[in-house]
Coordinates of C-alpha atoms in Angstrom, one line a residue:
X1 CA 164.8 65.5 78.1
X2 CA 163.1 62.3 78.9
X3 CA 159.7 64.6 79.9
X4 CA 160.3 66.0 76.1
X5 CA 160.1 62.6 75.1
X6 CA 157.1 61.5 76.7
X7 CA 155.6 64.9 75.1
X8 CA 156.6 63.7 71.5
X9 CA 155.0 60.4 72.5
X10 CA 151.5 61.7 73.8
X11 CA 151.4 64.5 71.6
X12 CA 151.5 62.2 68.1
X13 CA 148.6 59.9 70.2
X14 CA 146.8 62.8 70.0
X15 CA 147.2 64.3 66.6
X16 CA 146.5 61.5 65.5
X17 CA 143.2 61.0 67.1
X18 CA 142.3 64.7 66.8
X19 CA 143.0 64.0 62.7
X20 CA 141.7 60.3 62.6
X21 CA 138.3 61.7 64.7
X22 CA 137.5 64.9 62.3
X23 CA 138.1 62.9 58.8
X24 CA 138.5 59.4 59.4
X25 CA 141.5 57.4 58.0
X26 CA 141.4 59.3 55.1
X27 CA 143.0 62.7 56.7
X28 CA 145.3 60.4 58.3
X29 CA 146.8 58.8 55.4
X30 CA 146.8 62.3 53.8
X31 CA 149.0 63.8 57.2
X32 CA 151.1 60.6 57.1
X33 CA 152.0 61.5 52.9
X34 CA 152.3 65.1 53.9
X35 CA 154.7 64.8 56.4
X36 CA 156.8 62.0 54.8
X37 CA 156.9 64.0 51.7
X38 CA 158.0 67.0 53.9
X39 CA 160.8 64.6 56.2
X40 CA 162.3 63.8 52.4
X41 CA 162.5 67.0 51.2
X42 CA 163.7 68.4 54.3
X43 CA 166.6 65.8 54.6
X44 CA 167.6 67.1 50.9
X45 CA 167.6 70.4 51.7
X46 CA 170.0 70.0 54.5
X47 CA 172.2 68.9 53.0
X48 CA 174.1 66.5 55.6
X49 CA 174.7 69.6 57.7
X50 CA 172.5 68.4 60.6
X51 CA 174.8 65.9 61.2
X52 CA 178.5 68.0 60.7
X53 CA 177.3 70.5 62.4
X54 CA 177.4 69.1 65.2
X55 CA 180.8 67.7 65.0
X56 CA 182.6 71.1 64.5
X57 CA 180.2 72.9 67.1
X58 CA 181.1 70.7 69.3
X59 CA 184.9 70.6 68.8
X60 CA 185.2 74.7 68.9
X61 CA 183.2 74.8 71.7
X62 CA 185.2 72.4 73.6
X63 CA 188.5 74.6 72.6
X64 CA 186.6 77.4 73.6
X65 CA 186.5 79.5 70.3
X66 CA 183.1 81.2 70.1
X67 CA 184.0 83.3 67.1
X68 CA 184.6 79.9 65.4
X69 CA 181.8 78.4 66.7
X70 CA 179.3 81.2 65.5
X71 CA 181.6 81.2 61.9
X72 CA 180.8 78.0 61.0
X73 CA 177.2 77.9 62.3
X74 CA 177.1 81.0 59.7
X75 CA 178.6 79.3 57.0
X76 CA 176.5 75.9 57.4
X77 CA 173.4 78.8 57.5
X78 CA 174.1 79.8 54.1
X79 CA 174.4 76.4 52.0
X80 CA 171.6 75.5 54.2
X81 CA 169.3 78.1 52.8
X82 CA 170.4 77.8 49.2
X83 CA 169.7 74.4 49.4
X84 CA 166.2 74.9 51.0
X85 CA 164.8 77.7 48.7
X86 CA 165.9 75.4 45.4
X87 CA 164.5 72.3 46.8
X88 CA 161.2 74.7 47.8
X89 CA 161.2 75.6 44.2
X90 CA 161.2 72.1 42.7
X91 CA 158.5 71.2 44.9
X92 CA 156.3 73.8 43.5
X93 CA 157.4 73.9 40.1
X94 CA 156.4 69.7 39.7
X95 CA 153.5 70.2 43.0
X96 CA 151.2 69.3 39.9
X97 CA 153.2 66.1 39.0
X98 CA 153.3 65.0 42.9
X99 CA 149.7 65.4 42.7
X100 CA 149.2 63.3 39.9
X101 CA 151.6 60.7 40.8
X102 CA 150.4 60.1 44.2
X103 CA 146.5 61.0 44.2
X104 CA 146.0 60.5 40.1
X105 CA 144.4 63.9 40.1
X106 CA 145.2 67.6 40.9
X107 CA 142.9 68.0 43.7
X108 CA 146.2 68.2 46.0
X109 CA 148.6 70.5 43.5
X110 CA 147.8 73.5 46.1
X111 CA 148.3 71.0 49.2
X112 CA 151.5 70.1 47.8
X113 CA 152.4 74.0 47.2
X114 CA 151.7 74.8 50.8
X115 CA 153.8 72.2 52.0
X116 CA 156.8 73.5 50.1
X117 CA 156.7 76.3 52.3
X118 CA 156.9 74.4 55.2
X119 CA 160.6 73.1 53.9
X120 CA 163.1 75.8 54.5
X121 CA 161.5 76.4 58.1
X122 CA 161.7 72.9 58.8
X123 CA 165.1 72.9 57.7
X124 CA 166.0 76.1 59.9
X125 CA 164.6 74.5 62.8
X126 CA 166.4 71.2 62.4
X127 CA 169.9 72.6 61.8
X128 CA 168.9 75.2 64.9
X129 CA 168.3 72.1 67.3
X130 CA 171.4 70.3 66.3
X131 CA 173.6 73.3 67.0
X132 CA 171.7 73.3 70.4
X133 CA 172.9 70.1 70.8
X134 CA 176.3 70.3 70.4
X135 CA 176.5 72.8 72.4
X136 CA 175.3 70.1 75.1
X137 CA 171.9 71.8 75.8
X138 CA 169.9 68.7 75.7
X139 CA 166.6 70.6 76.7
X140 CA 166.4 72.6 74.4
X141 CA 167.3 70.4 71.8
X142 CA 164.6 68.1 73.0
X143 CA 162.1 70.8 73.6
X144 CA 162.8 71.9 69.5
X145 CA 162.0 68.6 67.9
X146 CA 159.2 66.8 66.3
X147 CA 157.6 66.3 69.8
X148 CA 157.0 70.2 69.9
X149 CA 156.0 70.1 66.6
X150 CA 153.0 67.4 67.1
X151 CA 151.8 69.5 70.3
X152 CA 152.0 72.3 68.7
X153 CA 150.8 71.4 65.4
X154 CA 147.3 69.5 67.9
X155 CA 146.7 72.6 69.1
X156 CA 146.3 74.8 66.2
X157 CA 144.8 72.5 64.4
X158 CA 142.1 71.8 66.9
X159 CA 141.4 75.3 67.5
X160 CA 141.1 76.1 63.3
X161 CA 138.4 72.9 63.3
X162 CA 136.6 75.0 67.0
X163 CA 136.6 78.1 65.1
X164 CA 135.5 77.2 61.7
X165 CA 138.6 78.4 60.5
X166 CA 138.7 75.4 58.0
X167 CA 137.3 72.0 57.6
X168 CA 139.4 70.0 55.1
X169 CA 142.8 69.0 54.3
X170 CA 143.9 72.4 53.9
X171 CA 143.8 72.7 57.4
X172 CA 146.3 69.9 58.4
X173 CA 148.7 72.2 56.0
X174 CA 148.1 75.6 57.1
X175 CA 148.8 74.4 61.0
X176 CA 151.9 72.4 60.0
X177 CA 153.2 75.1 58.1
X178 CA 151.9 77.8 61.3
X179 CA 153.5 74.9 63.6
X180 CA 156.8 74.9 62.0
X181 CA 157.0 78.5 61.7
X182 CA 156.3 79.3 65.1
X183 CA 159.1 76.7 66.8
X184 CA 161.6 78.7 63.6
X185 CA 161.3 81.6 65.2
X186 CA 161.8 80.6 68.9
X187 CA 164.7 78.4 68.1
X188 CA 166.4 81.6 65.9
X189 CA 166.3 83.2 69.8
X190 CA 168.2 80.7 71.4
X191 CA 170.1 80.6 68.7
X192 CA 170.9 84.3 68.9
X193 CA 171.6 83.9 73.0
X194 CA 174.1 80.6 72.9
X195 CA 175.8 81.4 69.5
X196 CA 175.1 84.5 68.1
X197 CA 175.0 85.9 64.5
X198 CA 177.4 89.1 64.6
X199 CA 180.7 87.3 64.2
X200 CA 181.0 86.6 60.8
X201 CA 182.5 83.3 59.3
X202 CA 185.9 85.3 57.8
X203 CA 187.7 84.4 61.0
X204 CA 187.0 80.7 60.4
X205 CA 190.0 78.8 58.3
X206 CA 187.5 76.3 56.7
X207 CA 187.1 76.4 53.0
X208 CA 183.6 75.7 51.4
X209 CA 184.9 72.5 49.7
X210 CA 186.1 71.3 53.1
X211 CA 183.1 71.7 54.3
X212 CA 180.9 70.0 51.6
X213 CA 183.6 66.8 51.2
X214 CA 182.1 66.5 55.2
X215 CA 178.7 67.3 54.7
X216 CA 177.8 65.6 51.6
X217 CA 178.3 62.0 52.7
X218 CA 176.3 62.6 55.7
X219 CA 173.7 63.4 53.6
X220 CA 174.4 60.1 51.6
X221 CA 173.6 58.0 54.9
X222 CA 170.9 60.4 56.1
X223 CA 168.8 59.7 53.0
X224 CA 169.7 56.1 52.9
X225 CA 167.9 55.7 56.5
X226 CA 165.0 58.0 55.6
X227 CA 164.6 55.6 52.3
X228 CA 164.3 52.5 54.4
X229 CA 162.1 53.7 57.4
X230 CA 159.8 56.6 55.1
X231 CA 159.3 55.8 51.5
X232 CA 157.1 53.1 52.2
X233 CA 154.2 55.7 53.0
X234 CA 154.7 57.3 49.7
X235 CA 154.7 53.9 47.6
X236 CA 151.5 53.3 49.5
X237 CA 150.0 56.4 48.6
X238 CA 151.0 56.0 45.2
X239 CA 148.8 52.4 44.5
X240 CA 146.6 52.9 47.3
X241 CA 143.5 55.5 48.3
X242 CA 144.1 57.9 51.3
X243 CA 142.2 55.6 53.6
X244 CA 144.5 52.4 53.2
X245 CA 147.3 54.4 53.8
X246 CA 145.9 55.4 57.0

């Protein structure tokens, strides 16, 4: 875990100066927007259930119920991608809005767009690393987080700007979105190996409601924290150019 960590570290150092070197502060302040805007949307659209899951995971595990343990990762799966294709669809249906609130043009509308597709996947791979988690393989839930995601996100990036592949901002959002994509896939296989999706959630005696009265006030102090450590990037981007925000 703690060689994950240094990963995360030195792979954001790098990102940052792959981004910073190819279009200056402007294509930084314009990553910093796009991911913030991404980490709000993304906290939204799960709902709290990063943080429950866990907690019953967990508590199944330890009793030794598998057939719970894949129920309720089953049942979390399908409020989790509700949630994530309606809060997609409001990001593209006001990506025009966004654009003009934050930039005071539409030059970014099909920026924004892109980046809504980027949510549910996000939210897949989030919800996949906690369950990883609580199932006490720290490894793997260190190898799935945003560390991974900087690496991985260096690397295609650099090789689009190598091969010509693109030269602007589109870039940045094409290899998040490829990034993101990529680590959803590999975390639905361990997924599939430690829990498993053929036992279905009918075996688990937990109601829906029950579930949201847990999930929803995690979701209440999960946004409160993202408001206080995140939203300062998107006030900035909203009174100030690219290039001061970076």
């Amino acid at each position: 875990a703690m060689v994950f960590r240094i990963v995360a570290v030195l792979s954001g150092y790098l990102l940052f100066f792959i981004i910073a070197k190819e279009f200056g502060a402007s294509g930084v302040g314009f990553f910093s927007f796009a991911w913030t805007l991404l980490m709000v949307s993304v906290v939204i659209s799960k709902l709290g259930f990063d943080t429950s899951i866990v907690k019953y995971i967990a508590t199944y595990a330890a009793k030794k119920q598998p057939e719970y343990v894949t129920g309720i990762y089953l049942k979390s799966l399908k409020f989790i991608i509700l949630s994530g294709i309606i809060v997609t669809a409001v990001l593209l249906l006001f990506s025009g809005d966004l654009s003009l609130v934050f930039f005071k043009s539409l030059k970014y509308k099909t920026h924004i767009i892109y980046l809504a597709l980027a949510v549910l996947p996000l939210t897949l791979l989030n919800i996949n690393a906690e369950s990883q988690k609580a199932l006490k393989k720290i490894t793997l839930f260190s190898a799935l987080q945003n560390g991974s995601i900087n690496l991985l996100l260096a690397i295609i990036f650099y090789l689009m700007l190598v091969t010509n592949f693109s030269n602007n901002y589109y870039s940045i959002v094409f290899a998040l979105l490829l990034a993101i994509s990529l680590l959803m896939i590999i975390s639905f296989v361990f997924v599939g190996k430690n829990i498993g999706f053929r036992t279905g959630d009918n075996k688990l005696k937990l109601s829906n409601k029950s579930l949201l009265k847990t999930t929803i006030p995690m979701l209440g102090s999960n946004s409160i924290f993202l408001i206080m450590s995140r939203t300062d990037i998107l006030i900035l981007t909203a009174f100030k150019t690219e290039a001061d925000v970076g």
